[in-house]
PDB file of C-alpha atoms and ligand atoms in Angstrom:
ATOM      1  CA  UNK A   1     -16.493  15.130   1.437  1.00 44.00           C
ATOM      2  CA  UNK A   2     -19.377  12.827   0.538  1.00 43.00           C
ATOM      3  CA  UNK A   3     -21.590  11.895   3.458  1.00 44.00           C
ATOM      4  CA  UNK A   4     -24.437  10.189   1.650  1.00 45.00           C
ATOM      5  CA  UNK A   5     -25.410   6.897   3.204  1.00 47.00           C
ATOM      6  CA  UNK A   6     -23.562   3.938   1.791  1.00 46.00           C
ATOM      7  CA  UNK A   7     -24.397   0.295   2.230  1.00 46.00           C
ATOM      8  CA  UNK A   8     -22.629  -1.157   5.259  1.00 46.00           C
ATOM      9  CA  UNK A   9     -19.783  -3.443   4.326  1.00 45.00           C
ATOM     10  CA  UNK A  10     -20.735  -7.084   4.222  1.00 46.00           C
ATOM     11  CA  UNK A  11     -17.842  -9.337   5.094  1.00 43.00           C
ATOM     12  CA  UNK A  12     -17.498 -12.191   2.633  1.00 46.00           C
ATOM     13  CA  UNK A  13     -17.763 -15.697   4.017  1.00 46.00           C
ATOM     14  CA  UNK A  14     -14.016 -16.175   3.616  1.00 56.00           C
ATOM     15  CA  UNK A  15     -13.021 -13.725   6.352  1.00 76.00           C
ATOM     16  CA  UNK A  16     -12.373 -10.172   7.406  1.00 93.00           C
ATOM     17  CA  UNK A  17     -12.043  -7.300   4.970  1.00 96.00           C
ATOM     18  CA  UNK A  18      -9.096  -4.976   5.640  1.00 97.00           C
ATOM     19  CA  UNK A  19     -10.126  -2.346   3.086  1.00 97.00           C
ATOM     20  CA  UNK A  20     -12.970  -1.798   0.680  1.00 97.00           C
ATOM     21  CA  UNK A  21     -14.024   0.652  -2.000  1.00 98.00           C
ATOM     22  CA  UNK A  22     -17.661   0.957  -3.084  1.00 98.00           C
ATOM     23  CA  UNK A  23     -18.361   2.662  -6.422  1.00 98.00           C
ATOM     24  CA  UNK A  24     -15.321   4.875  -5.864  1.00 98.00           C
ATOM     25  CA  UNK A  25     -15.213   7.825  -8.243  1.00 98.00           C
ATOM     26  CA  UNK A  26     -12.621  10.562  -8.458  1.00 98.00           C
ATOM     27  CA  UNK A  27     -12.852  13.434 -10.897  1.00 97.00           C
ATOM     28  CA  UNK A  28      -9.964  15.868 -11.315  1.00 96.00           C
ATOM     29  CA  UNK A  29     -10.471  19.221 -12.992  1.00 93.00           C
ATOM     30  CA  UNK A  30     -13.614  20.327 -14.792  1.00 91.00           C
ATOM     31  CA  UNK A  31     -14.929  21.037 -18.270  1.00 91.00           C
ATOM     32  CA  UNK A  32     -12.363  20.355 -20.985  1.00 91.00           C
ATOM     33  CA  UNK A  33      -9.740  19.313 -18.471  1.00 92.00           C
ATOM     34  CA  UNK A  34     -11.988  16.901 -16.550  1.00 95.00           C
ATOM     35  CA  UNK A  35     -10.356  13.533 -15.851  1.00 95.00           C
ATOM     36  CA  UNK A  36     -12.215  10.549 -14.442  1.00 96.00           C
ATOM     37  CA  UNK A  37      -9.267   9.123 -12.510  1.00 98.00           C
ATOM     38  CA  UNK A  38     -11.593   6.602 -10.846  1.00 98.00           C
ATOM     39  CA  UNK A  39     -14.755   5.774 -12.753  1.00 98.00           C
ATOM     40  CA  UNK A  40     -16.604   3.537 -10.291  1.00 98.00           C
ATOM     41  CA  UNK A  41     -14.346   1.010  -8.561  1.00 98.00           C
ATOM     42  CA  UNK A  42     -15.826  -1.553  -6.174  1.00 98.00           C
ATOM     43  CA  UNK A  43     -13.297  -3.877  -4.590  1.00 98.00           C
ATOM     44  CA  UNK A  44     -12.487  -5.704  -1.346  1.00 97.00           C
ATOM     45  CA  UNK A  45      -9.060  -6.399   0.096  1.00 98.00           C
ATOM     46  CA  UNK A  46      -9.266  -9.454   2.330  1.00 97.00           C
ATOM     47  CA  UNK A  47      -7.240  -9.386   5.521  1.00 97.00           C
ATOM     48  CA  UNK A  48      -3.971 -11.293   5.249  1.00 96.00           C
ATOM     49  CA  UNK A  49      -3.803 -11.093   1.464  1.00 97.00           C
ATOM     50  CA  UNK A  50      -1.135  -9.590  -0.797  1.00 98.00           C
ATOM     51  CA  UNK A  51      -2.662  -7.805  -3.806  1.00 98.00           C
ATOM     52  CA  UNK A  52      -0.823  -6.258  -6.744  1.00 98.00           C
ATOM     53  CA  UNK A  53      -2.481  -3.490  -8.763  1.00 98.00           C
ATOM     54  CA  UNK A  54      -1.374  -3.135 -12.370  1.00 97.00           C
ATOM     55  CA  UNK A  55      -2.502  -1.144 -15.382  1.00 95.00           C
ATOM     56  CA  UNK A  56      -1.297   1.512 -17.809  1.00 95.00           C
ATOM     57  CA  UNK A  57       0.133   4.837 -16.701  1.00 94.00           C
ATOM     58  CA  UNK A  58      -2.734   7.161 -15.786  1.00 95.00           C
ATOM     59  CA  UNK A  59      -5.215   4.327 -15.167  1.00 97.00           C
ATOM     60  CA  UNK A  60      -5.892   5.461 -11.586  1.00 97.00           C
ATOM     61  CA  UNK A  61      -3.702   3.103  -9.527  1.00 97.00           C
ATOM     62  CA  UNK A  62      -2.138   5.765  -7.303  1.00 96.00           C
ATOM     63  CA  UNK A  63      -5.437   7.622  -7.007  1.00 97.00           C
ATOM     64  CA  UNK A  64      -7.168   4.453  -5.785  1.00 97.00           C
ATOM     65  CA  UNK A  65      -4.481   3.787  -3.183  1.00 96.00           C
ATOM     66  CA  UNK A  66      -4.354   7.399  -1.989  1.00 95.00           C
ATOM     67  CA  UNK A  67      -8.145   7.434  -1.544  1.00 97.00           C
ATOM     68  CA  UNK A  68      -8.163   4.047   0.221  1.00 96.00           C
ATOM     69  CA  UNK A  69      -5.397   5.276   2.549  1.00 95.00           C
ATOM     70  CA  UNK A  70      -7.269   8.475   3.371  1.00 94.00           C
ATOM     71  CA  UNK A  71      -4.593  10.650   1.757  1.00 92.00           C
ATOM     72  CA  UNK A  72      -7.040  11.956  -0.835  1.00 94.00           C
ATOM     73  CA  UNK A  73     -10.841  12.290  -0.992  1.00 95.00           C
ATOM     74  CA  UNK A  74     -13.244  10.633  -3.394  1.00 97.00           C
ATOM     75  CA  UNK A  75     -15.652  12.685  -5.483  1.00 97.00           C
ATOM     76  CA  UNK A  76     -18.345  10.080  -4.734  1.00 98.00           C
ATOM     77  CA  UNK A  77     -18.615   6.556  -3.395  1.00 98.00           C
ATOM     78  CA  UNK A  78     -16.997   5.324  -0.210  1.00 98.00           C
ATOM     79  CA  UNK A  79     -13.808   3.766   1.096  1.00 98.00           C
ATOM     80  CA  UNK A  80     -13.579   1.664   4.229  1.00 97.00           C
ATOM     81  CA  UNK A  81     -10.763   0.491   6.452  1.00 97.00           C
ATOM     82  CA  UNK A  82     -11.745  -2.421   8.714  1.00 95.00           C
ATOM     83  CA  UNK A  83     -15.429  -1.491   8.644  1.00 92.00           C
ATOM     84  CA  UNK A  84     -14.881   2.251   9.192  1.00 96.00           C
ATOM     85  CA  UNK A  85     -16.214   4.503   6.453  1.00 97.00           C
ATOM     86  CA  UNK A  86     -13.401   7.006   5.810  1.00 96.00           C
ATOM     87  CA  UNK A  87     -15.718   9.226   3.779  1.00 93.00           C
ATOM     88  CA  UNK A  88     -17.762   9.940   6.911  1.00 94.00           C
ATOM     89  CA  UNK A  89     -14.850  10.626   9.267  1.00 95.00           C
ATOM     90  CA  UNK A  90     -13.922  14.057  10.515  1.00 95.00           C
ATOM     91  CA  UNK A  91     -10.391  15.213   9.700  1.00 94.00           C
ATOM     92  CA  UNK A  92      -9.153  14.553  13.236  1.00 95.00           C
ATOM     93  CA  UNK A  93     -10.480  10.986  13.305  1.00 96.00           C
ATOM     94  CA  UNK A  94      -9.222  10.366   9.782  1.00 95.00           C
ATOM     95  CA  UNK A  95      -5.737  11.486  10.814  1.00 93.00           C
ATOM     96  CA  UNK A  96      -5.822   9.126  13.791  1.00 92.00           C
ATOM     97  CA  UNK A  97      -7.066   6.178  11.740  1.00 94.00           C
ATOM     98  CA  UNK A  98      -4.453   6.839   9.068  1.00 92.00           C
ATOM     99  CA  UNK A  99      -1.721   6.962  11.700  1.00 89.00           C
ATOM    100  CA  UNK A 100      -2.842   3.897  13.647  1.00 89.00           C
ATOM    101  CA  UNK A 101      -4.268   1.545  11.019  1.00 93.00           C
ATOM    102  CA  UNK A 102      -2.665   2.398   7.670  1.00 95.00           C
ATOM    103  CA  UNK A 103       0.924   2.071   6.464  1.00 93.00           C
ATOM    104  CA  UNK A 104       2.155   3.668   3.269  1.00 92.00           C
ATOM    105  CA  UNK A 105       5.346   2.952   1.304  1.00 91.00           C
ATOM    106  CA  UNK A 106       6.247   5.317  -1.522  1.00 85.00           C
ATOM    107  CA  UNK A 107       8.481   4.787  -4.524  1.00 79.00           C
ATOM    108  CA  UNK A 108      11.021   7.278  -3.189  1.00 79.00           C
ATOM    109  CA  UNK A 109      11.790   5.808   0.196  1.00 76.00           C
ATOM    110  CA  UNK A 110      10.800   8.927   2.138  1.00 84.00           C
ATOM    111  CA  UNK A 111      13.242   8.325   4.967  1.00 91.00           C
ATOM    112  CA  UNK A 112      14.507  11.168   7.138  1.00 92.00           C
ATOM    113  CA  UNK A 113      18.193  11.579   6.156  1.00 93.00           C
ATOM    114  CA  UNK A 114      19.429  12.739   9.560  1.00 94.00           C
ATOM    115  CA  UNK A 115      17.897   9.822  11.474  1.00 94.00           C
ATOM    116  CA  UNK A 116      19.280   6.304  11.795  1.00 94.00           C
ATOM    117  CA  UNK A 117      17.434   3.303  10.331  1.00 92.00           C
ATOM    118  CA  UNK A 118      16.094   2.453  13.804  1.00 90.00           C
ATOM    119  CA  UNK A 119      14.901   6.008  14.432  1.00 90.00           C
ATOM    120  CA  UNK A 120      13.211   6.062  11.030  1.00 91.00           C
ATOM    121  CA  UNK A 121      11.359   2.824  11.811  1.00 90.00           C
ATOM    122  CA  UNK A 122      10.119   4.033  15.198  1.00 87.00           C
ATOM    123  CA  UNK A 123       9.437   7.640  14.137  1.00 86.00           C
ATOM    124  CA  UNK A 124       5.689   7.266  13.428  1.00 80.00           C
ATOM    125  CA  UNK A 125       5.216   5.582  16.800  1.00 80.00           C
ATOM    126  CA  UNK A 126       7.231   8.297  18.509  1.00 80.00           C
ATOM    127  CA  UNK A 127       5.141  10.979  16.790  1.00 78.00           C
ATOM    128  CA  UNK A 128       1.986   9.201  17.921  1.00 76.00           C
ATOM    129  CA  UNK A 129       3.356   9.155  21.461  1.00 78.00           C
ATOM    130  CA  UNK A 130       3.225   5.349  21.627  1.00 76.00           C
ATOM    131  CA  UNK A 131       5.928   3.134  23.037  1.00 75.00           C
ATOM    132  CA  UNK A 132       7.160   0.694  20.419  1.00 70.00           C
ATOM    133  CA  UNK A 133       6.238  -2.883  21.243  1.00 78.00           C
ATOM    134  CA  UNK A 134       9.826  -4.073  21.760  1.00 83.00           C
ATOM    135  CA  UNK A 135       9.149  -7.733  20.948  1.00 84.00           C
ATOM    136  CA  UNK A 136       7.395  -6.764  17.708  1.00 82.00           C
ATOM    137  CA  UNK A 137      10.110  -4.249  16.817  1.00 82.00           C
ATOM    138  CA  UNK A 138      12.776  -6.950  17.326  1.00 84.00           C
ATOM    139  CA  UNK A 139      10.772  -9.336  15.152  1.00 81.00           C
ATOM    140  CA  UNK A 140      10.365  -6.758  12.368  1.00 82.00           C
ATOM    141  CA  UNK A 141      14.059  -5.902  12.484  1.00 80.00           C
ATOM    142  CA  UNK A 142      15.003  -9.588  12.389  1.00 79.00           C
ATOM    143  CA  UNK A 143      12.730 -10.186   9.415  1.00 73.00           C
ATOM    144  CA  UNK A 144      13.880  -7.054   7.613  1.00 74.00           C
ATOM    145  CA  UNK A 145      17.450  -8.340   7.902  1.00 77.00           C
ATOM    146  CA  UNK A 146      18.970  -5.046   9.026  1.00 78.00           C
ATOM    147  CA  UNK A 147      20.316  -6.163  12.408  1.00 76.00           C
ATOM    148  CA  UNK A 148      23.768  -4.611  12.183  1.00 84.00           C
ATOM    149  CA  UNK A 149      22.691  -1.609  10.126  1.00 88.00           C
ATOM    150  CA  UNK A 150      20.156  -0.087  12.468  1.00 90.00           C
ATOM    151  CA  UNK A 151      22.481   2.726  13.485  1.00 93.00           C
ATOM    152  CA  UNK A 152      23.237   3.659   9.864  1.00 95.00           C
ATOM    153  CA  UNK A 153      21.698   6.663   8.187  1.00 94.00           C
ATOM    154  CA  UNK A 154      19.772   6.209   4.919  1.00 93.00           C
ATOM    155  CA  UNK A 155      22.709   7.544   2.873  1.00 93.00           C
ATOM    156  CA  UNK A 156      24.819   4.690   4.262  1.00 94.00           C
ATOM    157  CA  UNK A 157      22.334   2.057   3.067  1.00 91.00           C
ATOM    158  CA  UNK A 158      21.682   0.623  -0.392  1.00 87.00           C
ATOM    159  CA  UNK A 159      18.409   1.442  -2.158  1.00 85.00           C
ATOM    160  CA  UNK A 160      17.050  -1.992  -1.284  1.00 84.00           C
ATOM    161  CA  UNK A 161      18.015  -1.587   2.367  1.00 87.00           C
ATOM    162  CA  UNK A 162      16.439   1.874   2.479  1.00 90.00           C
ATOM    163  CA  UNK A 163      13.199   0.504   1.079  1.00 87.00           C
ATOM    164  CA  UNK A 164      13.274  -2.323   3.642  1.00 87.00           C
ATOM    165  CA  UNK A 165      13.510   0.351   6.340  1.00 91.00           C
ATOM    166  CA  UNK A 166      10.480   2.060   4.769  1.00 91.00           C
ATOM    167  CA  UNK A 167       8.503  -1.220   4.809  1.00 87.00           C
ATOM    168  CA  UNK A 168       9.639  -1.965   8.379  1.00 89.00           C
ATOM    169  CA  UNK A 169       8.452   1.512   9.364  1.00 91.00           C
ATOM    170  CA  UNK A 170       5.045   0.757   7.819  1.00 90.00           C
ATOM    171  CA  UNK A 171       4.925  -2.604   9.655  1.00 85.00           C
ATOM    172  CA  UNK A 172       6.000  -1.257  13.049  1.00 85.00           C
ATOM    173  CA  UNK A 173       2.542  -0.059  14.107  1.00 82.00           C
ATOM    174  CA  UNK A 174       0.886  -3.326  12.973  1.00 84.00           C
ATOM    175  CA  UNK A 175      -1.492  -1.499  10.616  1.00 91.00           C
ATOM    176  CA  UNK A 176      -4.622  -3.110   9.205  1.00 91.00           C
ATOM    177  CA  UNK A 177      -3.199  -2.579   5.740  1.00 96.00           C
ATOM    178  CA  UNK A 178      -0.059  -1.372   4.005  1.00 96.00           C
ATOM    179  CA  UNK A 179      -0.275   0.420   0.670  1.00 96.00           C
ATOM    180  CA  UNK A 180       2.913   0.421  -1.368  1.00 95.00           C
ATOM    181  CA  UNK A 181       3.067   2.533  -4.556  1.00 94.00           C
ATOM    182  CA  UNK A 182       5.723   1.032  -6.847  1.00 93.00           C
ATOM    183  CA  UNK A 183       7.998   0.201  -3.898  1.00 90.00           C
ATOM    184  CA  UNK A 184      10.525  -1.491  -6.185  1.00 89.00           C
ATOM    185  CA  UNK A 185      10.289   1.035  -9.030  1.00 86.00           C
ATOM    186  CA  UNK A 186      13.718   2.511  -8.289  1.00 80.00           C
ATOM    187  CA  UNK A 187      15.506  -0.723  -7.439  1.00 84.00           C
ATOM    188  CA  UNK A 188      17.656  -3.195  -9.344  1.00 86.00           C
ATOM    189  CA  UNK A 189      16.354  -6.755  -9.629  1.00 89.00           C
ATOM    190  CA  UNK A 190      18.321  -8.069  -6.646  1.00 86.00           C
ATOM    191  CA  UNK A 191      17.161  -5.308  -4.301  1.00 84.00           C
ATOM    192  CA  UNK A 192      13.627  -5.734  -5.641  1.00 88.00           C
ATOM    193  CA  UNK A 193      13.709  -9.438  -4.825  1.00 90.00           C
ATOM    194  CA  UNK A 194      14.834  -8.621  -1.261  1.00 84.00           C
ATOM    195  CA  UNK A 195      12.040  -6.184  -0.598  1.00 86.00           C
ATOM    196  CA  UNK A 196       9.379  -8.327  -2.310  1.00 92.00           C
ATOM    197  CA  UNK A 197      10.497 -11.361  -0.312  1.00 91.00           C
ATOM    198  CA  UNK A 198      10.233  -9.288   2.851  1.00 86.00           C
ATOM    199  CA  UNK A 199       6.713  -8.120   2.014  1.00 91.00           C
ATOM    200  CA  UNK A 200       5.705 -11.681   1.120  1.00 94.00           C
ATOM    201  CA  UNK A 201       6.959 -12.915   4.531  1.00 90.00           C
ATOM    202  CA  UNK A 202       5.077 -10.139   6.329  1.00 90.00           C
ATOM    203  CA  UNK A 203       1.885 -11.447   4.704  1.00 94.00           C
ATOM    204  CA  UNK A 204       2.572 -15.168   5.092  1.00 93.00           C
ATOM    205  CA  UNK A 205       4.136 -15.131   8.571  1.00 89.00           C
ATOM    206  CA  UNK A 206       2.367 -12.203  10.259  1.00 87.00           C
ATOM    207  CA  UNK A 207      -0.897 -12.052   8.351  1.00 92.00           C
ATOM    208  CA  UNK A 208      -0.170  -8.485   7.210  1.00 93.00           C
ATOM    209  CA  UNK A 209      -2.431  -7.158   4.435  1.00 97.00           C
ATOM    210  CA  UNK A 210      -0.544  -5.469   1.590  1.00 97.00           C
ATOM    211  CA  UNK A 211      -1.698  -3.709  -1.570  1.00 98.00           C
ATOM    212  CA  UNK A 212       1.120  -2.873  -3.987  1.00 97.00           C
ATOM    213  CA  UNK A 213       1.131  -1.000  -7.276  1.00 97.00           C
ATOM    214  CA  UNK A 214       3.645  -2.349  -9.750  1.00 96.00           C
ATOM    215  CA  UNK A 215       4.368  -2.398 -13.480  1.00 94.00           C
ATOM    216  CA  UNK A 216       6.612  -5.438 -13.112  1.00 95.00           C
ATOM    217  CA  UNK A 217       5.145  -8.939 -13.771  1.00 96.00           C
ATOM    218  CA  UNK A 218       7.868 -10.498 -11.585  1.00 96.00           C
ATOM    219  CA  UNK A 219       6.922  -8.227  -8.667  1.00 96.00           C
ATOM    220  CA  UNK A 220       3.233  -9.022  -9.254  1.00 98.00           C
ATOM    221  CA  UNK A 221       3.983 -12.752  -9.019  1.00 98.00           C
ATOM    222  CA  UNK A 222       4.798 -12.347  -5.304  1.00 98.00           C
ATOM    223  CA  UNK A 223       1.155 -11.364  -4.712  1.00 98.00           C
ATOM    224  CA  UNK A 224      -1.838 -13.616  -4.087  1.00 98.00           C
ATOM    225  CA  UNK A 225      -4.004 -11.627  -6.438  1.00 98.00           C
ATOM    226  CA  UNK A 226      -3.502  -9.156  -9.288  1.00 98.00           C
ATOM    227  CA  UNK A 227      -6.034  -6.460 -10.139  1.00 98.00           C
ATOM    228  CA  UNK A 228      -5.798  -4.607 -13.423  1.00 97.00           C
ATOM    229  CA  UNK A 229      -7.092  -1.052 -13.793  1.00 97.00           C
ATOM    230  CA  UNK A 230      -7.729   0.742 -17.085  1.00 96.00           C
ATOM    231  CA  UNK A 231      -9.298   4.188 -17.483  1.00 97.00           C
ATOM    232  CA  UNK A 232     -10.282   4.289 -13.822  1.00 98.00           C
ATOM    233  CA  UNK A 233     -12.073   0.934 -13.886  1.00 98.00           C
ATOM    234  CA  UNK A 234     -11.216  -2.558 -12.712  1.00 97.00           C
ATOM    235  CA  UNK A 235     -10.956  -4.665 -15.841  1.00 96.00           C
ATOM    236  CA  UNK A 236      -9.326  -7.918 -14.743  1.00 96.00           C
ATOM    237  CA  UNK A 237      -8.479 -10.033 -11.732  1.00 96.00           C
ATOM    238  CA  UNK A 238      -6.010 -12.924 -11.474  1.00 96.00           C
ATOM    239  CA  UNK A 239      -5.348 -15.233  -8.533  1.00 97.00           C
ATOM    240  CA  UNK A 240      -2.073 -17.032  -7.766  1.00 97.00           C
ATOM    241  CA  UNK A 241      -0.311 -15.073 -10.531  1.00 97.00           C
ATOM    242  CA  UNK A 242       2.964 -16.192 -12.060  1.00 97.00           C
ATOM    243  CA  UNK A 243       5.166 -13.768 -13.977  1.00 96.00           C
ATOM    244  CA  UNK A 244       4.299 -15.741 -17.141  1.00 96.00           C
ATOM    245  CA  UNK A 245       0.547 -15.541 -16.585  1.00 95.00           C
ATOM    246  CA  UNK A 246       0.831 -11.790 -15.937  1.00 95.00           C
ATOM    247  CA  UNK A 247       2.985 -11.262 -19.054  1.00 95.00           C
ATOM    248  CA  UNK A 248       0.507 -13.317 -21.112  1.00 93.00           C
ATOM    249  CA  UNK A 249      -2.402 -11.192 -19.916  1.00 92.00           C
ATOM    250  CA  UNK A 250      -0.534  -7.922 -20.474  1.00 89.00           C
ATOM    251  CA  UNK A 251       0.212  -9.012 -24.073  1.00 87.00           C
ATOM    252  CA  UNK A 252      -3.489  -9.373 -24.852  1.00 82.00           C
ATOM    253  CA  UNK A 253      -4.160  -6.160 -22.971  1.00 75.00           C
ATOM    254  CA  UNK A 254      -1.496  -4.113 -24.724  1.00 60.00           C
ATOM    255  CA  UNK A 255       0.065  -2.442 -21.633  1.00 50.00           C
TER     256      UNK A 255
HETATM  257  N1  ATP B 301      -3.805  16.091  -8.722  1.00 88.56           N
HETATM  258  C1  ATP B 301      -4.259  15.806  -9.935  1.00 88.56           C
HETATM  259  N2  ATP B 301      -4.838  16.753 -10.697  1.00 88.56           N
HETATM  260  C2  ATP B 301      -5.325  16.474 -11.925  1.00 88.56           C
HETATM  261  N3  ATP B 301      -5.270  15.264 -12.494  1.00 88.56           N
HETATM  262  C3  ATP B 301      -4.706  14.277 -11.789  1.00 88.56           C
HETATM  263  C4  ATP B 301      -4.150  14.488 -10.483  1.00 88.56           C
HETATM  264  N4  ATP B 301      -3.653  13.312 -10.024  1.00 88.56           N
HETATM  265  C5  ATP B 301      -3.857  12.416 -11.002  1.00 88.56           C
HETATM  266  N5  ATP B 301      -4.487  12.976 -12.066  1.00 88.56           N
HETATM  267  C6  ATP B 301      -4.906  12.297 -13.305  1.00 88.56           C
HETATM  268  O1  ATP B 301      -5.691  11.187 -12.939  1.00 88.56           O
HETATM  269  C7  ATP B 301      -5.396  10.067 -13.759  1.00 88.56           C
HETATM  270  C8  ATP B 301      -4.962   8.896 -12.872  1.00 88.56           C
HETATM  271  O2  ATP B 301      -3.716   9.218 -12.274  1.00 88.56           O
HETATM  272  P1  ATP B 301      -2.927   8.201 -11.337  1.00 88.56           P
HETATM  273  O3  ATP B 301      -1.777   8.946 -10.762  1.00 88.56           O
HETATM  274  O4  ATP B 301      -3.876   7.570 -10.387  1.00 88.56           O
HETATM  275  O5  ATP B 301      -2.437   7.097 -12.388  1.00 88.56           O
HETATM  276  P2  ATP B 301      -1.486   5.829 -12.179  1.00 88.56           P
HETATM  277  O6  ATP B 301      -2.262   4.649 -12.664  1.00 88.56           O
HETATM  278  O7  ATP B 301      -0.969   5.804 -10.799  1.00 88.56           O
HETATM  279  O8  ATP B 301      -0.319   6.125 -13.231  1.00 88.56           O
HETATM  280  P3  ATP B 301       1.272   5.805 -13.155  1.00 88.56           P
HETATM  281  O9  ATP B 301       1.396   4.346 -13.517  1.00 88.56           O
HETATM  282  O10 ATP B 301       1.862   6.686 -14.202  1.00 88.56           O
HETATM  283  O11 ATP B 301       1.754   6.119 -11.763  1.00 88.56           O
HETATM  284  C9  ATP B 301      -4.339  10.527 -14.732  1.00 88.56           C
HETATM  285  O12 ATP B 301      -4.981  10.909 -15.935  1.00 88.56           O
HETATM  286  C10 ATP B 301      -3.733  11.737 -14.061  1.00 88.56           C
HETATM  287  O13 ATP B 301      -3.225  12.654 -14.994  1.00 88.56           O
HETATM  288 MG1   MG B 302       0.953   6.054  -9.971  1.00 88.56          MG
END
């Protein structure tokens, strides 16, 4: 783990920063097999903003999110969650921060098959030994639109419903930031629209911060900002994206 001193994060005038990477580098392998998965990424994620990360396969999208979420370590540089430098945390403190302040949604819903939807949503809180905030839980369940399905097991839910449970689970602890790696990658367009609408509402209505990897210009259009990675570097940024503006950029870019 890198413990060299890094510049303290400077909050931009516009507001709080939920997550930040400073000159993030990640090298896998060595010699002939060396891969620069992240080749110096500096980026801020403002609190209350929905960001989509796009870019070709192998461009470092998952690596960036895993390092920001404290699931993987940088080779050099630093990553911050709400002003805490993850690169300087001890394993125990990192585990606590990850549990309390970070939500993660994977492409494969990662639900526990033997638990009901409700039990899946409250599981991380139960593991952390915290009581769920009942009012917040009710709000999340209302927004997720699963009211009468809470007692169902994942196998009794559609793919879109399962992924909404996974997002609700990430929301339940009110994390500083939710990272979602291709959360709609396995879903049909209707289920995708459901889950994207839900994530959009979590940002607009509750001020949740979300960073989502996607290959889909329609999914990206739900975000406030699109970042494009190529060869481990940030190469483009778009604000207020529409699916057309994303498609137009991707055409010039050749993804
Ligand atoms: N554990 C690992 N060991 C070695 N190389 C790795 C490892 N994880 C990722 N890589 C390499 O790092 C680069 C970036 O991978 P990453 O998974 O971040 O890409 P991605 O942009 O998420 O791609 P995709 O769109 O296919 O999910 C790739 O070249 C990949 O092969
Ligand atoms: Mg990936």
